[in-house]
Amino acid sequence: MSKSIWAIYFHKLPTDAKPQHGLCPMGSDSWCGFNKSLVSGEKYIHKHSLPEPVLLATNKVSRELADKKLLSKCIHGQTQNPNENFNNCAWERIPKNTFVGINTLKIGVMDAMLCFTDGVYSRTEVLKNLGITPEKTLAMH
């Protein structure tokens, strides 16, 4: 994760005269247009580079985000604030400003708990236990 943070940071610095994409992922499916162009052979023009003073101003934030101590708190799907993240999962299913009945509320909270603790794929197991064969597209999510 630390490498990815720095890849994004340095991805915004290069110019056509001085490309700096060594930390960006390689290959045709890369999010880095420059590295994609190396595979395809197309000419790449750096259109969205940020001025060096702007990047220097954001360096401290990137350093903090890439800190191993901070990142260790976020491994295995954990977050810095698990309650806030779970609440977000619940509110996605049951918006705060929409009235729902108790059964809808229970199902929404149970689905949020399931997806928060075991991931979205766990829904397929629930469907299988109910005797419903999930579509292949659901199993891929």
Tab-separated table of C-alpha atoms in Angstrom, residues 6 20 26 32 45 62-63 73 96-97 108 117 120 128-129 141:
chain	number	residue	atom	x	y	z
A	6	TRP	CA	4.091	6.931	-3.519
A	20	GLN	CA	8.911	9.307	-13.518
A	26	MET	CA	3.273	-1.952	-15.580
A	32	CYS	CA	-0.827	4.625	-15.475
A	45	ILE	CA	1.792	13.155	-23.555
A	62	SER	CA	1.692	11.402	1.383
A	63	ARG	CA	4.373	10.588	3.947
A	73	LYS	CA	-3.936	-0.472	11.514
A	96	LYS	CA	-30.868	7.855	7.631
A	97	ASN	CA	-33.395	10.227	6.129
A	108	GLY	CA	-30.398	-3.934	6.121
A	117	THR	CA	-17.279	-8.775	8.445
A	120	VAL	CA	-19.883	-9.005	-0.266
A	128	LYS	CA	-27.303	-20.863	-1.198
A	129	ASN	CA	-28.494	-21.631	2.356
A	141	HIS	CA	-18.706	-9.248	-6.916
